[in-house]
Amino acid sequence: MNFSTIQTAESLARESMRTFSQGMAYAEESLRNLSENLDTDIATTPFEVVYTEDRIRLKHYCPKKTRGKGLKTPLLIVYALINRETMLDLQPDKSVIRNFLEEGVDVYVLEWGYPMRKDRWLTLEDHIEGYMDHVVDHILKTKRLAKLNLMGICMGGTMGVVYASLHPEKVKNLITTVTPTWFDTEEGLLHLWMKETHVERVVEACGNMPGDVMNLGFLMLNPAKLVVEKYHGLMANLNDKDFLENFIRMEKWIFDSPDVPGETFLEFITAFYRENRLLNGSFTLGGKAVDVTRITMPVLNIYAKYDHLVPPSACDRFTKAVGSADVQDLCLDTGHIGIYVSSKCQRDFVPHIAGWLKERDGAEVRKTKGDKEKATAAA
């Protein structure tokens, strides 16, 4: 290496440092100018806590008076144990909750809270046959109804499928959104990693699966986009107030990550990601067989075309496996989170669900695939 080469490298390094310093100074000044005027609160829709048990809370959002006809049957939304349900109410103009209320839907949301170390031994049965069932019974008793509508999100949708299989008499309509039900897919790094990663060691060391560890794993699924591109976009838009507010709200949600009870996490990974036991009838919960053919209520299954966490191949077999003949699949042109927060999906997502529920809000007639087969044979 000659002297001129060293000199060139040094000058490039100095120029890079100068550019970096200027960029940081610009960012600091922009943030200082904007910080006093930013509105970055999330989950601002008013609600009432109507039931508590241990760490969980049941939130009730009363529907607004609408010109159209509201729903008689309440909707219970069950979010995943990973991250928090506040994503459904990220900001007033991007709020799944507010949109449901505008449609006249009586909304309940199960908030899982923040597991402590003492929750390490809680199982899937504790969450589904315990907390979920208790919440359902509370709503049904309060409303003097026999059934409610159940909507599950991601892992919460998988838990909802298990619940509906065990308690079809309590669920009028079932909605699954970006819900993995078929885990034997090589599409998406998450499904590959979960089969091979030694998560048992993390749980053994920590008791619960730390939210920060899961966040790091999700970022590593696509670091170029989720780290480099994202923060490059932030630097380029520091003087855009709307962009900055949206960015900070999303960051608040992403990094508000509760731990997942250790035993529950290991059960979920083992039974589903590694052994794919949900749709083939081999999964049991508390000694009871989870048979998805017992899901005879109407089913709406919504997933995202560009979902890198729960790809379409993990979702699209579900409606073929259930017992109900009244099923609908809807694939939206977005990603895992975009299905709830993108501007386009705000126009399509909730109105479609609300319309689907309103069509099935009256007297119940359950159509099963067995009935179809009998009718075909008779013809």
mmCIF file of C-alpha atoms in Angstrom:
data_model
loop_
_atom_site.group_PDB
_atom_site.id
_atom_site.type_symbol
_atom_site.label_atom_id
_atom_site.label_comp_id
_atom_site.label_asym_id
_atom_site.label_seq_id
_atom_site.Cartn_x
_atom_site.Cartn_y
_atom_site.Cartn_z
ATOM 1 C CA MET A 1 0.000 0.000 0.000
ATOM 2 C CA ASN A 2 1.584 3.313 -1.041
ATOM 3 C CA PHE A 3 1.403 6.682 0.689
ATOM 4 C CA SER A 4 -1.224 8.137 -1.666
ATOM 5 C CA THR A 5 -3.594 5.220 -0.960
ATOM 6 C CA ILE A 6 -3.283 5.759 2.800
ATOM 7 C CA GLN A 7 -3.870 9.480 2.336
ATOM 8 C CA THR A 8 -7.008 8.808 0.252
ATOM 9 C CA ALA A 9 -8.381 6.415 2.883
ATOM 10 C CA GLU A 10 -7.764 8.968 5.630
ATOM 11 C CA SER A 11 -9.514 11.713 3.694
ATOM 12 C CA LEU A 12 -12.506 9.456 3.039
ATOM 13 C CA ALA A 13 -12.701 8.575 6.728
ATOM 14 C CA ARG A 14 -12.577 12.266 7.712
ATOM 15 C CA GLU A 15 -15.270 13.115 5.168
ATOM 16 C CA SER A 16 -17.472 10.280 6.423
ATOM 17 C CA MET A 17 -17.093 11.451 10.021
ATOM 18 C CA ARG A 18 -17.851 15.043 8.994
ATOM 19 C CA THR A 19 -21.005 13.923 7.152
ATOM 20 C CA PHE A 20 -22.079 11.790 10.100
ATOM 21 C CA SER A 21 -21.526 14.643 12.572
ATOM 22 C CA GLN A 22 -23.491 17.049 10.386
ATOM 23 C CA GLY A 23 -26.315 14.535 10.119
ATOM 24 C CA MET A 24 -26.441 14.032 13.884
ATOM 25 C CA ALA A 25 -26.434 17.778 14.486
ATOM 26 C CA TYR A 26 -29.272 18.177 11.986
ATOM 27 C CA ALA A 27 -31.227 15.377 13.646
ATOM 28 C CA GLU A 28 -30.702 16.848 17.121
ATOM 29 C CA GLU A 29 -31.838 20.304 16.020
ATOM 30 C CA SER A 30 -34.887 18.933 14.193
ATOM 31 C CA LEU A 31 -35.952 16.812 17.149
ATOM 32 C CA ARG A 32 -35.500 19.746 19.536
ATOM 33 C CA ASN A 33 -37.665 21.971 17.343
ATOM 34 C CA LEU A 34 -40.401 19.372 17.026
ATOM 35 C CA SER A 35 -40.398 17.692 20.434
ATOM 36 C CA GLU A 36 -42.641 20.229 22.161
ATOM 37 C CA ASN A 37 -45.345 19.981 19.499
ATOM 38 C CA LEU A 38 -45.478 16.236 18.861
ATOM 39 C CA ASP A 39 -48.586 14.195 19.635
ATOM 40 C CA THR A 40 -47.334 10.644 20.107
ATOM 41 C CA ASP A 41 -49.890 9.165 22.501
ATOM 42 C CA ILE A 42 -51.262 5.744 21.557
ATOM 43 C CA ALA A 43 -54.377 3.847 22.649
ATOM 44 C CA THR A 44 -56.429 6.994 23.266
ATOM 45 C CA THR A 45 -59.917 5.572 22.629
ATOM 46 C CA PRO A 46 -61.851 5.607 25.946
ATOM 47 C CA PHE A 47 -62.626 2.235 27.507
ATOM 48 C CA GLU A 48 -63.814 0.710 30.759
ATOM 49 C CA VAL A 49 -62.099 -2.176 32.545
ATOM 50 C CA VAL A 50 -64.947 -4.580 33.303
ATOM 51 C CA TYR A 51 -63.074 -7.682 34.478
ATOM 52 C CA THR A 52 -59.668 -8.417 35.992
ATOM 53 C CA GLU A 53 -57.931 -11.635 36.980
ATOM 54 C CA ASP A 54 -54.299 -11.840 38.021
ATOM 55 C CA ARG A 55 -52.420 -9.802 35.373
ATOM 56 C CA ILE A 56 -55.166 -9.750 32.707
ATOM 57 C CA ARG A 57 -57.813 -7.099 32.084
ATOM 58 C CA LEU A 58 -60.930 -7.060 29.926
ATOM 59 C CA LYS A 59 -61.459 -3.694 28.234
ATOM 60 C CA HIS A 60 -64.891 -2.671 26.965
ATOM 61 C CA TYR A 61 -65.328 -0.041 24.249
ATOM 62 C CA CYS A 62 -68.917 1.140 23.903
ATOM 63 C CA PRO A 63 -70.111 1.504 20.287
ATOM 64 C CA LYS A 64 -71.017 4.923 18.941
ATOM 65 C CA LYS A 65 -74.477 5.759 17.697
ATOM 66 C CA THR A 66 -74.414 5.078 13.977
ATOM 67 C CA ARG A 67 -76.830 5.750 11.161
ATOM 68 C CA GLY A 68 -76.793 2.092 10.215
ATOM 69 C CA LYS A 69 -77.821 -0.865 12.286
ATOM 70 C CA GLY A 70 -75.447 -1.900 15.057
ATOM 71 C CA LEU A 71 -74.557 -5.459 15.982
ATOM 72 C CA LYS A 72 -76.502 -7.292 18.676
ATOM 73 C CA THR A 73 -73.661 -9.714 19.319
ATOM 74 C CA PRO A 74 -70.526 -8.347 21.029
ATOM 75 C CA LEU A 75 -67.053 -8.924 19.590
ATOM 76 C CA LEU A 76 -64.206 -10.200 21.767
ATOM 77 C CA ILE A 77 -60.741 -9.524 20.333
ATOM 78 C CA VAL A 78 -57.900 -11.728 21.569
ATOM 79 C CA TYR A 79 -54.449 -10.393 20.782
ATOM 80 C CA ALA A 80 -51.213 -12.376 20.768
ATOM 81 C CA LEU A 81 -49.183 -12.857 23.940
ATOM 82 C CA ILE A 82 -46.357 -11.172 22.001
ATOM 83 C CA ASN A 83 -46.404 -7.328 21.909
ATOM 84 C CA ARG A 84 -49.575 -5.540 22.984
ATOM 85 C CA GLU A 85 -53.088 -4.927 21.763
ATOM 86 C CA THR A 86 -52.481 -1.141 21.692
ATOM 87 C CA MET A 87 -51.521 -1.587 18.021
ATOM 88 C CA LEU A 88 -55.271 -1.808 17.335
ATOM 89 C CA ASP A 89 -55.635 1.792 18.524
ATOM 90 C CA LEU A 90 -52.381 3.313 17.315
ATOM 91 C CA GLN A 91 -53.760 6.751 16.451
ATOM 92 C CA PRO A 92 -57.227 8.218 15.837
ATOM 93 C CA ASP A 93 -57.079 7.940 12.037
ATOM 94 C CA LYS A 94 -55.484 4.474 12.133
ATOM 95 C CA SER A 95 -57.517 2.728 14.786
ATOM 96 C CA VAL A 96 -59.145 -0.656 14.285
ATOM 97 C CA ILE A 97 -61.021 -0.097 17.550
ATOM 98 C CA ARG A 98 -62.489 3.268 16.507
ATOM 99 C CA ASN A 99 -63.468 1.894 13.116
ATOM 100 C CA PHE A 100 -65.348 -0.974 14.746
ATOM 101 C CA LEU A 101 -67.147 1.483 17.030
ATOM 102 C CA GLU A 102 -68.130 3.592 14.009
ATOM 103 C CA GLU A 103 -69.657 0.433 12.513
ATOM 104 C CA GLY A 104 -71.767 -0.095 15.630
ATOM 105 C CA VAL A 105 -69.764 -3.035 16.974
ATOM 106 C CA ASP A 106 -69.729 -3.636 20.735
ATOM 107 C CA VAL A 107 -66.006 -4.304 21.300
ATOM 108 C CA TYR A 108 -64.229 -6.128 24.105
ATOM 109 C CA VAL A 109 -60.447 -6.562 24.100
ATOM 110 C CA LEU A 110 -58.527 -9.038 26.236
ATOM 111 C CA GLU A 111 -55.358 -7.407 27.566
ATOM 112 C CA TRP A 112 -52.782 -9.999 28.642
ATOM 113 C CA GLY A 113 -50.729 -7.590 30.750
ATOM 114 C CA TYR A 114 -47.120 -8.072 31.792
ATOM 115 C CA PRO A 115 -46.154 -11.556 33.002
ATOM 116 C CA MET A 116 -43.920 -11.722 36.063
ATOM 117 C CA ARG A 117 -41.404 -14.416 36.914
ATOM 118 C CA LYS A 118 -44.079 -16.149 39.008
ATOM 119 C CA ASP A 119 -46.062 -16.699 35.778
ATOM 120 C CA ARG A 120 -43.287 -18.848 34.320
ATOM 121 C CA TRP A 121 -45.237 -22.109 34.801
ATOM 122 C CA LEU A 122 -48.559 -20.908 33.359
ATOM 123 C CA THR A 123 -49.574 -23.132 30.440
ATOM 124 C CA LEU A 124 -51.618 -22.767 27.277
ATOM 125 C CA GLU A 125 -54.438 -24.423 29.190
ATOM 126 C CA ASP A 126 -54.236 -21.707 31.857
ATOM 127 C CA HIS A 127 -54.569 -19.025 29.195
ATOM 128 C CA ILE A 128 -57.243 -20.642 27.000
ATOM 129 C CA GLU A 129 -59.365 -22.719 29.376
ATOM 130 C CA GLY A 130 -58.628 -20.320 32.215
ATOM 131 C CA TYR A 131 -58.381 -16.625 31.367
ATOM 132 C CA MET A 132 -60.050 -16.725 27.933
ATOM 133 C CA ASP A 133 -62.961 -18.874 29.075
ATOM 134 C CA HIS A 134 -63.506 -16.749 32.178
ATOM 135 C CA VAL A 135 -63.575 -13.583 30.058
ATOM 136 C CA VAL A 136 -66.041 -15.143 27.600
ATOM 137 C CA ASP A 137 -68.309 -16.242 30.451
ATOM 138 C CA HIS A 138 -68.196 -12.761 31.972
ATOM 139 C CA ILE A 139 -69.286 -11.134 28.704
ATOM 140 C CA LEU A 140 -72.049 -13.672 28.090
ATOM 141 C CA LYS A 141 -73.364 -13.288 31.637
ATOM 142 C CA THR A 142 -73.256 -9.484 31.456
ATOM 143 C CA LYS A 143 -74.984 -9.364 28.065
ATOM 144 C CA ARG A 144 -77.354 -12.254 28.869
ATOM 145 C CA LEU A 145 -76.334 -14.049 25.711
ATOM 146 C CA ALA A 146 -75.384 -17.621 24.865
ATOM 147 C CA LYS A 147 -72.715 -16.757 22.263
ATOM 148 C CA LEU A 148 -70.349 -14.000 21.200
ATOM 149 C CA ASN A 149 -68.227 -13.196 18.155
ATOM 150 C CA LEU A 150 -64.555 -14.086 18.587
ATOM 151 C CA MET A 151 -61.687 -12.446 16.700
ATOM 152 C CA GLY A 152 -58.096 -13.602 17.152
ATOM 153 C CA ILE A 153 -54.921 -11.855 16.030
ATOM 154 C CA CYS A 154 -51.748 -13.776 15.139
ATOM 155 C CA MET A 155 -50.929 -16.093 18.078
ATOM 156 C CA GLY A 156 -54.186 -14.932 19.675
ATOM 157 C CA GLY A 157 -55.973 -16.275 16.604
ATOM 158 C CA THR A 158 -54.362 -19.689 17.050
ATOM 159 C CA MET A 159 -55.541 -19.662 20.661
ATOM 160 C CA GLY A 160 -58.982 -18.609 19.413
ATOM 161 C CA VAL A 161 -59.077 -21.597 17.046
ATOM 162 C CA VAL A 162 -58.308 -23.914 19.961
ATOM 163 C CA TYR A 163 -61.005 -22.224 22.061
ATOM 164 C CA ALA A 164 -63.644 -22.411 19.319
ATOM 165 C CA SER A 165 -62.844 -26.106 18.819
ATOM 166 C CA LEU A 166 -63.374 -26.816 22.513
ATOM 167 C CA HIS A 167 -66.335 -24.454 23.035
ATOM 168 C CA PRO A 168 -68.274 -24.142 19.756
ATOM 169 C CA GLU A 169 -71.438 -23.558 21.780
ATOM 170 C CA LYS A 170 -70.089 -20.179 22.979
ATOM 171 C CA VAL A 171 -68.851 -18.767 19.650
ATOM 172 C CA LYS A 172 -71.349 -17.386 17.134
ATOM 173 C CA ASN A 173 -68.812 -16.318 14.473
ATOM 174 C CA LEU A 174 -65.038 -16.832 14.353
ATOM 175 C CA ILE A 175 -62.601 -14.392 12.744
ATOM 176 C CA THR A 176 -58.913 -15.176 12.380
ATOM 177 C CA THR A 177 -56.464 -12.507 11.222
ATOM 178 C CA VAL A 178 -52.835 -13.247 10.238
ATOM 179 C CA THR A 179 -53.281 -16.437 12.237
ATOM 180 C CA PRO A 180 -50.860 -19.353 11.803
ATOM 181 C CA THR A 181 -52.657 -22.698 11.752
ATOM 182 C CA TRP A 182 -50.427 -24.734 9.409
ATOM 183 C CA PHE A 183 -46.807 -24.674 10.536
ATOM 184 C CA ASP A 184 -45.167 -27.132 8.142
ATOM 185 C CA THR A 185 -44.069 -24.441 5.717
ATOM 186 C CA GLU A 186 -40.623 -23.322 4.604
ATOM 187 C CA GLU A 187 -41.934 -19.918 3.593
ATOM 188 C CA GLY A 188 -40.596 -17.299 5.973
ATOM 189 C CA LEU A 189 -37.516 -17.457 8.191
ATOM 190 C CA LEU A 190 -39.542 -17.469 11.406
ATOM 191 C CA HIS A 191 -40.995 -20.905 10.685
ATOM 192 C CA LEU A 192 -37.534 -22.273 9.914
ATOM 193 C CA TRP A 193 -35.894 -20.709 12.950
ATOM 194 C CA MET A 194 -38.562 -21.873 15.396
ATOM 195 C CA LYS A 195 -38.000 -25.474 14.362
ATOM 196 C CA GLU A 196 -34.263 -25.323 15.110
ATOM 197 C CA THR A 197 -33.640 -22.577 17.672
ATOM 198 C CA HIS A 198 -32.963 -23.795 21.219
ATOM 199 C CA VAL A 199 -35.508 -21.540 22.924
ATOM 200 C CA GLU A 200 -35.547 -23.941 25.891
ATOM 201 C CA ARG A 201 -32.169 -22.560 26.978
ATOM 202 C CA VAL A 202 -33.463 -18.991 27.005
ATOM 203 C CA VAL A 203 -36.513 -19.964 29.064
ATOM 204 C CA GLU A 204 -34.372 -22.042 31.420
ATOM 205 C CA ALA A 205 -32.114 -19.045 32.024
ATOM 206 C CA CYS A 206 -34.785 -16.318 32.182
ATOM 207 C CA GLY A 207 -37.928 -18.111 33.370
ATOM 208 C CA ASN A 208 -40.076 -16.370 30.768
ATOM 209 C CA MET A 209 -39.263 -15.634 27.125
ATOM 210 C CA PRO A 210 -38.061 -12.002 27.263
ATOM 211 C CA GLY A 211 -39.870 -9.554 25.007
ATOM 212 C CA ASP A 212 -36.574 -7.866 24.119
ATOM 213 C CA VAL A 213 -35.126 -11.158 22.879
ATOM 214 C CA MET A 214 -38.171 -11.742 20.668
ATOM 215 C CA ASN A 215 -37.954 -8.185 19.321
ATOM 216 C CA LEU A 216 -34.318 -8.715 18.381
ATOM 217 C CA GLY A 217 -35.260 -11.941 16.613
ATOM 218 C CA PHE A 218 -38.014 -10.222 14.625
ATOM 219 C CA LEU A 219 -35.600 -7.467 13.550
ATOM 220 C CA MET A 220 -33.058 -10.045 12.413
ATOM 221 C CA LEU A 221 -35.628 -11.604 10.066
ATOM 222 C CA ASN A 222 -35.075 -8.626 7.765
ATOM 223 C CA PRO A 223 -32.398 -6.320 9.233
ATOM 224 C CA ALA A 224 -31.845 -4.334 6.040
ATOM 225 C CA LYS A 225 -35.469 -3.201 5.956
ATOM 226 C CA LEU A 226 -36.378 -3.204 9.653
ATOM 227 C CA VAL A 227 -33.204 -1.492 10.877
ATOM 228 C CA VAL A 228 -31.190 0.254 8.146
ATOM 229 C CA GLU A 229 -33.977 1.319 5.776
ATOM 230 C CA LYS A 230 -36.353 2.269 8.581
ATOM 231 C CA TYR A 231 -33.964 4.618 10.361
ATOM 232 C CA HIS A 232 -32.626 6.013 7.102
ATOM 233 C CA GLY A 233 -36.226 6.943 6.347
ATOM 234 C CA LEU A 234 -36.483 8.615 9.746
ATOM 235 C CA MET A 235 -33.418 10.772 9.083
ATOM 236 C CA ALA A 236 -34.825 11.815 5.720
ATOM 237 C CA ASN A 237 -38.149 12.905 7.232
ATOM 238 C CA LEU A 238 -37.177 14.607 10.483
ATOM 239 C CA ASN A 239 -38.927 17.835 9.471
ATOM 240 C CA ASP A 240 -42.155 16.042 8.566
ATOM 241 C CA LYS A 241 -44.301 16.284 11.710
ATOM 242 C CA ASP A 242 -46.898 13.714 10.634
ATOM 243 C CA PHE A 243 -44.228 11.214 9.616
ATOM 244 C CA LEU A 244 -42.375 11.678 12.894
ATOM 245 C CA GLU A 245 -45.502 11.271 15.016
ATOM 246 C CA ASN A 246 -46.474 8.093 13.175
ATOM 247 C CA PHE A 247 -42.920 6.767 13.483
ATOM 248 C CA ILE A 248 -42.710 7.376 17.238
ATOM 249 C CA ARG A 249 -46.136 5.864 17.882
ATOM 250 C CA MET A 250 -45.097 2.714 16.049
ATOM 251 C CA GLU A 251 -41.784 2.580 17.938
ATOM 252 C CA LYS A 252 -43.662 2.909 21.229
ATOM 253 C CA TRP A 253 -45.775 -0.087 20.322
ATOM 254 C CA ILE A 254 -42.895 -2.197 18.975
ATOM 255 C CA PHE A 255 -40.724 -1.771 22.053
ATOM 256 C CA ASP A 256 -43.525 -2.180 24.585
ATOM 257 C CA SER A 257 -42.947 -5.921 24.593
ATOM 258 C CA PRO A 258 -44.123 -8.024 27.540
ATOM 259 C CA ASP A 259 -42.382 -11.298 28.254
ATOM 260 C CA VAL A 260 -44.264 -14.501 27.395
ATOM 261 C CA PRO A 261 -44.780 -17.053 30.206
ATOM 262 C CA GLY A 262 -42.035 -19.621 29.708
ATOM 263 C CA GLU A 263 -44.088 -22.815 29.761
ATOM 264 C CA THR A 264 -46.737 -21.363 27.448
ATOM 265 C CA PHE A 265 -44.085 -20.267 24.963
ATOM 266 C CA LEU A 266 -42.411 -23.691 24.926
ATOM 267 C CA GLU A 267 -45.763 -25.483 24.519
ATOM 268 C CA PHE A 268 -46.724 -23.265 21.589
ATOM 269 C CA ILE A 269 -43.385 -23.688 19.811
ATOM 270 C CA THR A 270 -43.258 -27.449 20.378
ATOM 271 C CA ALA A 271 -46.860 -28.394 19.571
ATOM 272 C CA PHE A 272 -47.302 -26.064 16.624
ATOM 273 C CA TYR A 273 -44.076 -24.816 15.018
ATOM 274 C CA ARG A 274 -42.168 -28.059 15.517
ATOM 275 C CA GLU A 275 -44.884 -30.732 15.425
ATOM 276 C CA ASN A 276 -47.665 -28.995 13.429
ATOM 277 C CA ARG A 277 -50.383 -30.613 15.514
ATOM 278 C CA LEU A 278 -53.256 -28.131 15.215
ATOM 279 C CA LEU A 279 -55.055 -29.109 12.008
ATOM 280 C CA ASN A 280 -54.382 -32.854 12.072
ATOM 281 C CA GLY A 281 -56.319 -33.505 15.287
ATOM 282 C CA SER A 282 -53.354 -34.644 17.389
ATOM 283 C CA PHE A 283 -53.230 -31.612 19.708
ATOM 284 C CA THR A 284 -54.808 -31.923 23.150
ATOM 285 C CA LEU A 285 -55.375 -29.317 25.835
ATOM 286 C CA GLY A 286 -56.055 -30.405 29.387
ATOM 287 C CA GLY A 287 -56.713 -33.932 28.196
ATOM 288 C CA LYS A 288 -59.283 -32.791 25.611
ATOM 289 C CA ALA A 289 -58.728 -33.398 21.899
ATOM 290 C CA VAL A 290 -58.720 -30.193 19.840
ATOM 291 C CA ASP A 291 -60.707 -31.154 16.742
ATOM 292 C CA VAL A 292 -61.127 -28.245 14.317
ATOM 293 C CA THR A 293 -63.992 -30.043 12.561
ATOM 294 C CA ARG A 294 -66.027 -29.025 15.635
ATOM 295 C CA ILE A 295 -65.730 -25.443 14.390
ATOM 296 C CA THR A 296 -69.154 -25.335 12.745
ATOM 297 C CA MET A 297 -69.810 -21.627 13.193
ATOM 298 C CA PRO A 298 -69.131 -19.220 10.254
ATOM 299 C CA VAL A 299 -65.413 -18.507 9.780
ATOM 300 C CA LEU A 300 -63.726 -15.456 8.238
ATOM 301 C CA ASN A 301 -59.997 -16.022 7.701
ATOM 302 C CA ILE A 302 -57.956 -12.916 6.805
ATOM 303 C CA TYR A 303 -54.247 -12.927 6.047
ATOM 304 C CA ALA A 304 -51.618 -10.807 4.281
ATOM 305 C CA LYS A 305 -49.950 -11.499 0.943
ATOM 306 C CA TYR A 306 -46.582 -10.016 1.981
ATOM 307 C CA ASP A 307 -46.505 -11.210 5.589
ATOM 308 C CA HIS A 308 -42.926 -12.218 6.484
ATOM 309 C CA LEU A 309 -43.959 -13.546 9.925
ATOM 310 C CA VAL A 310 -47.111 -15.509 9.088
ATOM 311 C CA PRO A 311 -47.012 -16.177 5.325
ATOM 312 C CA PRO A 312 -50.176 -17.111 3.393
ATOM 313 C CA SER A 313 -49.092 -20.767 3.312
ATOM 314 C CA ALA A 314 -49.391 -20.818 7.121
ATOM 315 C CA CYS A 315 -52.986 -19.536 6.969
ATOM 316 C CA ASP A 316 -54.785 -20.695 3.838
ATOM 317 C CA ARG A 317 -55.458 -24.323 4.831
ATOM 318 C CA PHE A 318 -57.543 -23.450 7.860
ATOM 319 C CA THR A 319 -60.963 -23.002 6.254
ATOM 320 C CA LYS A 320 -60.556 -26.305 4.415
ATOM 321 C CA ALA A 321 -60.014 -28.114 7.725
ATOM 322 C CA VAL A 322 -62.938 -26.767 9.778
ATOM 323 C CA GLY A 323 -66.392 -28.334 9.914
ATOM 324 C CA SER A 324 -68.252 -25.195 8.828
ATOM 325 C CA ALA A 325 -69.404 -24.781 5.235
ATOM 326 C CA ASP A 326 -69.858 -21.024 5.763
ATOM 327 C CA VAL A 327 -66.229 -19.967 5.367
ATOM 328 C CA GLN A 328 -64.451 -17.102 3.645
ATOM 329 C CA ASP A 329 -60.770 -16.401 2.961
ATOM 330 C CA LEU A 330 -59.549 -12.860 2.352
ATOM 331 C CA CYS A 331 -55.928 -12.143 1.355
ATOM 332 C CA LEU A 332 -54.948 -8.457 1.547
ATOM 333 C CA ASP A 333 -52.045 -6.894 -0.385
ATOM 334 C CA THR A 334 -50.037 -5.853 2.653
ATOM 335 C CA GLY A 335 -47.784 -7.146 5.435
ATOM 336 C CA HIS A 336 -48.210 -8.495 8.951
ATOM 337 C CA ILE A 337 -48.804 -5.132 10.652
ATOM 338 C CA GLY A 338 -50.006 -3.256 7.580
ATOM 339 C CA ILE A 339 -53.230 -5.235 7.720
ATOM 340 C CA TYR A 340 -54.159 -3.152 10.792
ATOM 341 C CA VAL A 341 -52.412 0.201 10.282
ATOM 342 C CA SER A 342 -51.969 0.920 6.558
ATOM 343 C CA SER A 343 -54.236 3.585 5.082
ATOM 344 C CA LYS A 344 -55.636 1.213 2.439
ATOM 345 C CA CYS A 345 -56.466 -1.500 4.950
ATOM 346 C CA GLN A 346 -58.146 1.056 7.208
ATOM 347 C CA ARG A 347 -60.682 1.474 4.402
ATOM 348 C CA ASP A 348 -61.137 -2.251 3.739
ATOM 349 C CA PHE A 349 -60.331 -4.313 6.837
ATOM 350 C CA VAL A 350 -62.904 -3.317 9.464
ATOM 351 C CA PRO A 351 -65.777 -2.544 7.038
ATOM 352 C CA HIS A 352 -65.408 -6.025 5.539
ATOM 353 C CA ILE A 353 -65.446 -7.712 8.951
ATOM 354 C CA ALA A 354 -68.354 -5.594 10.200
ATOM 355 C CA GLY A 355 -70.388 -6.276 7.054
ATOM 356 C CA TRP A 356 -69.661 -10.003 7.309
ATOM 357 C CA LEU A 357 -70.769 -10.046 10.955
ATOM 358 C CA LYS A 358 -73.935 -8.042 10.278
ATOM 359 C CA GLU A 359 -74.999 -10.581 7.655
ATOM 360 C CA ARG A 360 -74.755 -13.271 10.360
ATOM 361 C CA ASP A 361 -76.115 -11.362 13.349
ATOM 362 C CA GLY A 362 -79.637 -12.766 13.270
ATOM 363 C CA ALA A 363 -81.000 -16.233 13.851
ATOM 364 C CA GLU A 364 -78.238 -18.792 13.588
ATOM 365 C CA VAL A 365 -78.205 -21.532 10.970
ATOM 366 C CA ARG A 366 -74.970 -23.502 10.993
ATOM 367 C CA LYS A 367 -74.065 -25.061 7.672
ATOM 368 C CA THR A 368 -71.538 -27.865 7.923
ATOM 369 C CA LYS A 369 -69.525 -29.581 5.246
ATOM 370 C CA GLY A 370 -71.240 -32.806 6.258
ATOM 371 C CA ASP A 371 -74.617 -31.289 5.332
ATOM 372 C CA LYS A 372 -73.232 -30.340 1.915
ATOM 373 C CA GLU A 373 -71.959 -33.850 1.337
ATOM 374 C CA LYS A 374 -75.345 -35.345 2.307
ATOM 375 C CA ALA A 375 -77.175 -32.959 -0.036
ATOM 376 C CA THR A 376 -74.808 -33.829 -2.884
ATOM 377 C CA ALA A 377 -75.252 -37.561 -2.270
ATOM 378 C CA ALA A 378 -79.051 -37.218 -2.157
ATOM 379 C CA ALA A 379 -79.052 -35.332 -5.459
#
